[in-house]
GROMACS .gro file of C-alpha atoms in nm:
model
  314
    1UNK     CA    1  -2.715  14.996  30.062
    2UNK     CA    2  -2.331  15.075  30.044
    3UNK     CA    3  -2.177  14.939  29.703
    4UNK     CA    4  -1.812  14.836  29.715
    5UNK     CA    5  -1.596  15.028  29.497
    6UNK     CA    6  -1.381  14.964  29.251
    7UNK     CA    7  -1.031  15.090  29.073
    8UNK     CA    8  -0.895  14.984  28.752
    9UNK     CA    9  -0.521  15.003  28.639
   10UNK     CA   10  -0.502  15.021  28.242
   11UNK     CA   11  -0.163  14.950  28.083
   12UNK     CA   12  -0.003  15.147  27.808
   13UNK     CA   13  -0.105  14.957  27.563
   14UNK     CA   14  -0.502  15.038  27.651
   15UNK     CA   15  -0.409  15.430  27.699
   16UNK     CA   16  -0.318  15.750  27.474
   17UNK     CA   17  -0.035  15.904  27.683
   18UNK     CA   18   0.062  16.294  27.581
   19UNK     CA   19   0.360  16.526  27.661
   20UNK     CA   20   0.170  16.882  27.694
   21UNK     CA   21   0.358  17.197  27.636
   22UNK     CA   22   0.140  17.454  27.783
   23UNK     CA   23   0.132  17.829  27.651
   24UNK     CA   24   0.144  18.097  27.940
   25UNK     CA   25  -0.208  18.087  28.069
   26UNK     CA   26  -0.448  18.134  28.321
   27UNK     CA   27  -0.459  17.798  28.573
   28UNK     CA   28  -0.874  17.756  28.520
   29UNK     CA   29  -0.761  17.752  28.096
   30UNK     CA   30  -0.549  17.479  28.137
   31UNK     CA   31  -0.831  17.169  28.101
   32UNK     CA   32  -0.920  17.303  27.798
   33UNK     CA   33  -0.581  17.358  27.667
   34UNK     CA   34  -0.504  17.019  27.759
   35UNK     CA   35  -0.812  16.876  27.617
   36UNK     CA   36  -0.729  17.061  27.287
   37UNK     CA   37  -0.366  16.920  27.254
   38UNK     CA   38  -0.411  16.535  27.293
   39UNK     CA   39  -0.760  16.573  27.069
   40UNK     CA   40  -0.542  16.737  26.793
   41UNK     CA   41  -0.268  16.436  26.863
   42UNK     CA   42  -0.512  16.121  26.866
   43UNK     CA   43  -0.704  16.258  26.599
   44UNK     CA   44  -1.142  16.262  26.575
   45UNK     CA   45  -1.333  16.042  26.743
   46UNK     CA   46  -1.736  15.981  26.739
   47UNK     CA   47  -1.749  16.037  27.100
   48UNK     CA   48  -1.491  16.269  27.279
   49UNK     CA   49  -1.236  16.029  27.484
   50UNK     CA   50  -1.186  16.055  27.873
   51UNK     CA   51  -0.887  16.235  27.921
   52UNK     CA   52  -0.710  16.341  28.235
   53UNK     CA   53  -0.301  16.457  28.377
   54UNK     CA   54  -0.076  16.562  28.602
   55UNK     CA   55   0.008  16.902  28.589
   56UNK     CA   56   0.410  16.924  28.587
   57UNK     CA   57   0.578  17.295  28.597
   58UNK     CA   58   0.367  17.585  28.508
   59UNK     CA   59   0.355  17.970  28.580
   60UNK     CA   60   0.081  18.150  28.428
   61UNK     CA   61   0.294  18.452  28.297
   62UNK     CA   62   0.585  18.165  28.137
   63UNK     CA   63   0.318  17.820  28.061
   64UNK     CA   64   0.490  17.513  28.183
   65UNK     CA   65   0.411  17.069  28.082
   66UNK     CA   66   0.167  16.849  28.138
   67UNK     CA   67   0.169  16.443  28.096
   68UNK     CA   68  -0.173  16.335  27.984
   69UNK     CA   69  -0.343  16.024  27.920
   70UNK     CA   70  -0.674  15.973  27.775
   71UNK     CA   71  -0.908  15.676  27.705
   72UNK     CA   72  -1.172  15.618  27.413
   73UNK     CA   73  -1.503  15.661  27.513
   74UNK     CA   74  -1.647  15.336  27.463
   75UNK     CA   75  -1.356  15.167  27.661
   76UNK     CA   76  -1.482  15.374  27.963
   77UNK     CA   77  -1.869  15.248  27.914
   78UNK     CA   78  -1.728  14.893  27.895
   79UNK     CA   79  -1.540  14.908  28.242
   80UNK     CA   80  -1.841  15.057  28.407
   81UNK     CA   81  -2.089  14.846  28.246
   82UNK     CA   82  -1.875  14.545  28.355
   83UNK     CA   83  -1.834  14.681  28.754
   84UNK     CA   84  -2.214  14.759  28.705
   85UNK     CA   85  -2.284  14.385  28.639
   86UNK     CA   86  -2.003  14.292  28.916
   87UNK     CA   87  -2.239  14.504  29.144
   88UNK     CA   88  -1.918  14.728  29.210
   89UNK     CA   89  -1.925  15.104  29.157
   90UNK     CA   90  -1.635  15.224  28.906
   91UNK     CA   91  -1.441  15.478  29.104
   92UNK     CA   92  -1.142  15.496  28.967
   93UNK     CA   93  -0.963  15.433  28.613
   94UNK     CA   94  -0.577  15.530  28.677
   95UNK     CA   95  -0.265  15.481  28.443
   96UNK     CA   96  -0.049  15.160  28.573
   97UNK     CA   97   0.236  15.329  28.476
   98UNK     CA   98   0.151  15.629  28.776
   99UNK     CA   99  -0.002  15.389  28.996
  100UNK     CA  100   0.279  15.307  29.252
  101UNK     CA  101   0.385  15.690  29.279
  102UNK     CA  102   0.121  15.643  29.571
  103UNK     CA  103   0.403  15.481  29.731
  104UNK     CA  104   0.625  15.728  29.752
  105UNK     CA  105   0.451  15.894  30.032
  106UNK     CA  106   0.694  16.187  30.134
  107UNK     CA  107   0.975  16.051  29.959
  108UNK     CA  108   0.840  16.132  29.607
  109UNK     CA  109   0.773  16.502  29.692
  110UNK     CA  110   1.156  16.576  29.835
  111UNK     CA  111   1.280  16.834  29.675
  112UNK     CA  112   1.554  16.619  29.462
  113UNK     CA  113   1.561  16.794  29.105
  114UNK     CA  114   1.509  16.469  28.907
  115UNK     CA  115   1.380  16.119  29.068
  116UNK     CA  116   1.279  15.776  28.911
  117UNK     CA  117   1.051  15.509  29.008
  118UNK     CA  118   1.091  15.132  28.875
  119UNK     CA  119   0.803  14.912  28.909
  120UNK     CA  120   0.888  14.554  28.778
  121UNK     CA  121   0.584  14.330  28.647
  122UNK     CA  122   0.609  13.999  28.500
  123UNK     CA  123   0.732  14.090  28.142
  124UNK     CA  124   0.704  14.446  28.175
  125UNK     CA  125   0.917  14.733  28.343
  126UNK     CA  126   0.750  15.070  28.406
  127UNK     CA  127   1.009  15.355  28.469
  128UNK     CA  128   0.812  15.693  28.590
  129UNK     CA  129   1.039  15.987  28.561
  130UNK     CA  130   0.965  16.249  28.803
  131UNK     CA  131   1.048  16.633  28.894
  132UNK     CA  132   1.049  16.747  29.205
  133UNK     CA  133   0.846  16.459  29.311
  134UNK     CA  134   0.569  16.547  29.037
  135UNK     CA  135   0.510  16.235  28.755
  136UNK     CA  136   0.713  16.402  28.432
  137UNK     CA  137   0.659  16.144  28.203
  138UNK     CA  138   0.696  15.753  28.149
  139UNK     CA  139   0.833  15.418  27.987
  140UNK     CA  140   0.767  15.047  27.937
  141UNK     CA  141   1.044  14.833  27.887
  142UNK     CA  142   0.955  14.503  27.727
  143UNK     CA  143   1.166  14.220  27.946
  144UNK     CA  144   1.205  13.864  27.843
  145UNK     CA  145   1.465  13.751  28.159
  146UNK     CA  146   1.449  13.729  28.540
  147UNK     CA  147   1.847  13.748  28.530
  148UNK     CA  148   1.898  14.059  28.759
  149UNK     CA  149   2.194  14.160  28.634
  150UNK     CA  150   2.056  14.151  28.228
  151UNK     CA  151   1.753  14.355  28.397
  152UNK     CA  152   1.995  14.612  28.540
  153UNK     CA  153   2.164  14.637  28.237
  154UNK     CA  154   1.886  14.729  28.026
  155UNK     CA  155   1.720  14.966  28.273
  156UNK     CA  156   2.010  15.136  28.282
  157UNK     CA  157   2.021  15.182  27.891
  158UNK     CA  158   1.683  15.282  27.916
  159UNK     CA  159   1.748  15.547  28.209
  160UNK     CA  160   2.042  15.710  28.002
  161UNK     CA  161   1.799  15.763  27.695
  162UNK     CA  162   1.567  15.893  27.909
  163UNK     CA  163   1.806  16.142  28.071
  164UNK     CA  164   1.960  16.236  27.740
  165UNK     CA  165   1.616  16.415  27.683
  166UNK     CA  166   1.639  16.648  28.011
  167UNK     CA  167   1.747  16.977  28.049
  168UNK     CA  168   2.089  17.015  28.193
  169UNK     CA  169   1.981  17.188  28.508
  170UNK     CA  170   1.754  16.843  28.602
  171UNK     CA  171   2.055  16.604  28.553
  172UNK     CA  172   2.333  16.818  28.787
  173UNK     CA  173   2.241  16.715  29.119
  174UNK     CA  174   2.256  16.271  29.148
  175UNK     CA  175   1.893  16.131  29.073
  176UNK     CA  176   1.726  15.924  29.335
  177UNK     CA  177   1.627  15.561  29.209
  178UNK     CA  178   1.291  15.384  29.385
  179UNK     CA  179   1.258  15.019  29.356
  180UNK     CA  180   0.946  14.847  29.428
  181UNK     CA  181   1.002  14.456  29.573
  182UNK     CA  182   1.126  14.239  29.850
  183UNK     CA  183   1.371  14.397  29.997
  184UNK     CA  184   1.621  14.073  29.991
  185UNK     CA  185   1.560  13.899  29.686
  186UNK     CA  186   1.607  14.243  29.480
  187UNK     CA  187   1.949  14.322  29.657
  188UNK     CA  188   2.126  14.201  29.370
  189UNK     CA  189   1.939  14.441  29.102
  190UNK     CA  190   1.956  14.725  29.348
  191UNK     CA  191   2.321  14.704  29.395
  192UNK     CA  192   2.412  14.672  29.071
  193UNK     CA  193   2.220  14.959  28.963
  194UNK     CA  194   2.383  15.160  29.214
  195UNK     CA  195   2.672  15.106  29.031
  196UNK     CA  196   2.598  15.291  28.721
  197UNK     CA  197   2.449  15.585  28.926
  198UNK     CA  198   2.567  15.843  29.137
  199UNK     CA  199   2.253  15.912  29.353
  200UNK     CA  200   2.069  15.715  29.636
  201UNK     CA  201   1.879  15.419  29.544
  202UNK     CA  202   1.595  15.276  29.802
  203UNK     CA  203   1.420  14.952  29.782
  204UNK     CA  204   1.048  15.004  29.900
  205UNK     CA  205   0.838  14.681  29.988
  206UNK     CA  206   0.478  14.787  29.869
  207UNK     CA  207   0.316  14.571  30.103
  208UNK     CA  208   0.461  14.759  30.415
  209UNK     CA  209   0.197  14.974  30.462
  210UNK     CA  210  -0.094  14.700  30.405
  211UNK     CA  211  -0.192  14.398  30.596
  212UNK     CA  212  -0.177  14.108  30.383
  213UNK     CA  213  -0.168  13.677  30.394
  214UNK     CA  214   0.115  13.504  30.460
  215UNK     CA  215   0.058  13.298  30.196
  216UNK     CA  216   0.165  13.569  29.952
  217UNK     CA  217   0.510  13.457  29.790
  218UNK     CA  218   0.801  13.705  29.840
  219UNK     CA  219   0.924  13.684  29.467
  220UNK     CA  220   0.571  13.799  29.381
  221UNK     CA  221   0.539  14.108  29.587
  222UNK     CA  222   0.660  14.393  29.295
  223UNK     CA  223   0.365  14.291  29.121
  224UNK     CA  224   0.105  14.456  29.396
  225UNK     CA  225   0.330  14.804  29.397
  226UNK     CA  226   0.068  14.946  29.145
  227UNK     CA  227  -0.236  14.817  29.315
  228UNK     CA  228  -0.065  14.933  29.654
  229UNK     CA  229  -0.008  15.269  29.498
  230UNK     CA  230  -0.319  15.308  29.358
  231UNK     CA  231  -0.527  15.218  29.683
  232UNK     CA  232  -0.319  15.435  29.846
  233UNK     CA  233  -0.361  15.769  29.668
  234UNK     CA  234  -0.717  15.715  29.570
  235UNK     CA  235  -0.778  15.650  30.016
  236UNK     CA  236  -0.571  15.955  30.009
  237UNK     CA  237  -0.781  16.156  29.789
  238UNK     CA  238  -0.382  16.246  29.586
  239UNK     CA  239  -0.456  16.024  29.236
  240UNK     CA  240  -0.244  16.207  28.990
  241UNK     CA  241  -0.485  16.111  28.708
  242UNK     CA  242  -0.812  15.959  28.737
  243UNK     CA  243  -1.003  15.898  28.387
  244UNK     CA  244  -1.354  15.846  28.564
  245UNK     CA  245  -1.321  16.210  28.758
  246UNK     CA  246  -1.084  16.446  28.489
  247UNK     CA  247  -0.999  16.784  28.584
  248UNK     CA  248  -1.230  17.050  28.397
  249UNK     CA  249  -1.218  17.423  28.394
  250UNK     CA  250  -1.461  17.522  28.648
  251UNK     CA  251  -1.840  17.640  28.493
  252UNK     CA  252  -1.845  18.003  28.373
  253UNK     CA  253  -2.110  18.126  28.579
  254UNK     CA  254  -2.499  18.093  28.479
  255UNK     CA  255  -2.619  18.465  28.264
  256UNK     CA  256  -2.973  18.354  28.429
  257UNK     CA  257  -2.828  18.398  28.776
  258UNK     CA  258  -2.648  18.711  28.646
  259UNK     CA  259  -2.918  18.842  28.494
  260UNK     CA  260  -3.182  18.730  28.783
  261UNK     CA  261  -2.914  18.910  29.067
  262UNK     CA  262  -2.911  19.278  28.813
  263UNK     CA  263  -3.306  19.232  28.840
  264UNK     CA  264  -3.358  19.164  29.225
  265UNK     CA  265  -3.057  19.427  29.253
  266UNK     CA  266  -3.306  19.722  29.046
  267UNK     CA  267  -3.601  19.653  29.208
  268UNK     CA  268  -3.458  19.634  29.536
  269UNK     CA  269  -3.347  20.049  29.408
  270UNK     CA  270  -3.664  20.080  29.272
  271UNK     CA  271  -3.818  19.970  29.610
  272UNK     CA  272  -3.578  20.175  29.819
  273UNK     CA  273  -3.712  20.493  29.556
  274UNK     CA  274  -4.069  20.414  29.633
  275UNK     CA  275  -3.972  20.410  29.999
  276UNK     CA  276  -3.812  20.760  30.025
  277UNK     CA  277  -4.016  20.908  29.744
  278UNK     CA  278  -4.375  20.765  29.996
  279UNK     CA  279  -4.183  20.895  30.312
  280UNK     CA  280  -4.131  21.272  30.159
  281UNK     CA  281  -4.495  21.233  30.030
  282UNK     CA  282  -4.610  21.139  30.397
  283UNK     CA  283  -4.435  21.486  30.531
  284UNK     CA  284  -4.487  21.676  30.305
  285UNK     CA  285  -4.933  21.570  30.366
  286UNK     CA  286  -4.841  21.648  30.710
  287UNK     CA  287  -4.711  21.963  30.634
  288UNK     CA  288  -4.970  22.078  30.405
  289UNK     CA  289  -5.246  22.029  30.633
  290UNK     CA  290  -5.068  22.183  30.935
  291UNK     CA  291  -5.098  22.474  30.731
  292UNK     CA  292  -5.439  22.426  30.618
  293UNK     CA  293  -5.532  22.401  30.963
  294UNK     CA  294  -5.364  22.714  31.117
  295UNK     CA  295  -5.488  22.929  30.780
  296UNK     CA  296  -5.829  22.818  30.869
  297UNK     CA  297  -5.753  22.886  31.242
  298UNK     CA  298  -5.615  23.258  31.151
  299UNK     CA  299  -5.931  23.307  30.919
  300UNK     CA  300  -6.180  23.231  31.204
  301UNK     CA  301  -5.990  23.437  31.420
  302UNK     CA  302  -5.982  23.767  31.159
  303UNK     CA  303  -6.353  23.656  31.097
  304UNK     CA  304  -6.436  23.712  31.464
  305UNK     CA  305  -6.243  24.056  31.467
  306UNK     CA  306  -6.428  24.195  31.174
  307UNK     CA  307  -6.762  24.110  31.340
  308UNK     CA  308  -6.663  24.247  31.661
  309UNK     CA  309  -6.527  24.576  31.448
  310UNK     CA  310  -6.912  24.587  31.298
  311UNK     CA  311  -7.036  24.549  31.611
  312UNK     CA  312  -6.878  24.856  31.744
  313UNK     CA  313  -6.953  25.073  31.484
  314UNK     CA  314  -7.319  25.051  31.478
   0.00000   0.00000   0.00000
């Protein structure tokens, strides 16, 4: 019997986020060196928390960032135990604040130094800053107007912080701006961004992609960008950061194994010494009675002379 599965979104407010600084490193340490870092920044907990991210940029020989996000323990059992009872299978526990990067499709992997994505809820604005396509890190703007131009405004303030924090190099070339919404209604907010910014700025309908009612109102269709985005990537099998499936360092192998391969390995030489050692063994019987049986043939043949040499004499 097939289940139906099931994704959850989980705001800010229900998630430790982390800015990693990685050390130079191998790539299989980095789990662990993630793992280490947010547990050191939340602090102890009974039960270790779920924690997962998005690997930013990273060389092993000079270390690189990660954004992480992690989620108590309990909080975890609670959303499975509640899909359990839904008779849904929990699949998927992602970050709203990632979930419409899913969107971005190619778009959000060209190779623009510095790109940002703006998904608008009902009193909430997520901002995901990205390089190179890759989720760098992330904001929620609090939002208490549907005035597009007041909305602009404060994005905008909140964009300029944000940049203020980048390295030089990122904020040289124009920054691309994605805006997630009916295409019409959200002219207004995408033209008057463009006006404070240098680079392109596209307005993505979320829905495009997906078949949906017609009875779903236009001025309600940012809302679905992060479900959209989330379906998308998980269908896609490219979720940045999944809570329920968290990127480990992969198992050192098993000393059993080890030890059971050096064992079948020695007795297999052992073997292959019995095997020769039996084989010279085997010649060198046949050699030895070869011989036996010409010295017994050259002793019944002097045997015969020396009677025939008595024979004569008498």
């Amino acid at each position: 019997m097939n289940v139906a599965q099931v994704v959850v979104l989980l705001s800010r407010v229900d998630l430790q986020m982390a800015n990693i600084a990685l050390p130079p490193a191998q790539s299989d340490e980095i789990p662990d060196l993630v793992r280490a870092q947010v547990e050191e920044q939340i602090g102890d907990s009974e039960q270790p928390p779920a924690i997962d991210y998005v690997l930013g940029r990273f060389s092993e020989n000079a270390g690189g960032e990660a954004l992480a996000f992690a989620v108590e323990n309990p909080e975890l059992v609670e959303l499975q135990s509640q899909a359990k009872g839904a008779g849904l299978r929990l699949v998927g526990v992602i970050p709203r604040s990632l979930a419409s990067w899913g969107l971005l499709g190619t778009e959000g992997s060209y190779p623009r130094a510095l790109s940002l994505a703006i998904t608008r809820f009902d009193s909430e604005i997520e901002l995901m800053i990205l390089h190179r396509g890759v989720p760098h890190t992330v904001r929620t703007i609090r939002t208490r107007t549907d005035d597009m131009q007041v909305l602009a405004e404060q994005v905008t303030l909140e964009i300029q912080r944000c940049l203020a924090v980048e390295e030089s190099a990122d904020v040289e070339e124009a920054m691309h701006l994605f805006i997630f919404g009916d295409q019409e209604l959200f002219k207004p907010w995408v033209e008057s961004l463009a006006q404070h910014f240098d680079g392109p700025v596209s307005n993505l309908n979320p829905l495009e992609s997906f078949k949906v009612s017609d009875a779903v109102d236009r001025e309600e269709i940012h809302q679905f960008a992060a479900l959209c985005g989330a379906a998308q990537s998980y269908f896609s099998e490219t979720v940045p950061v999944n809570l329920t499936l968290p990127k480990r360092a992969p198992k050192p192998p098993n000393p059993m194994r080890r030890w059971a391969f050096m064992g079948a390995a020695v007795a297999a030489a052992v073997l292959a010494v019995i095997y020769v050692l039996a084989t010279e063994m085997s010649e060198l019987e046949a050699e030895v009675a070869e011989k036996k049986k010409r010295f017994e043939s050259n002793a019944n043949m002097a045997r015969k002379r020396q009677e025939k040499a008595d024979d004569v004499s008498v």
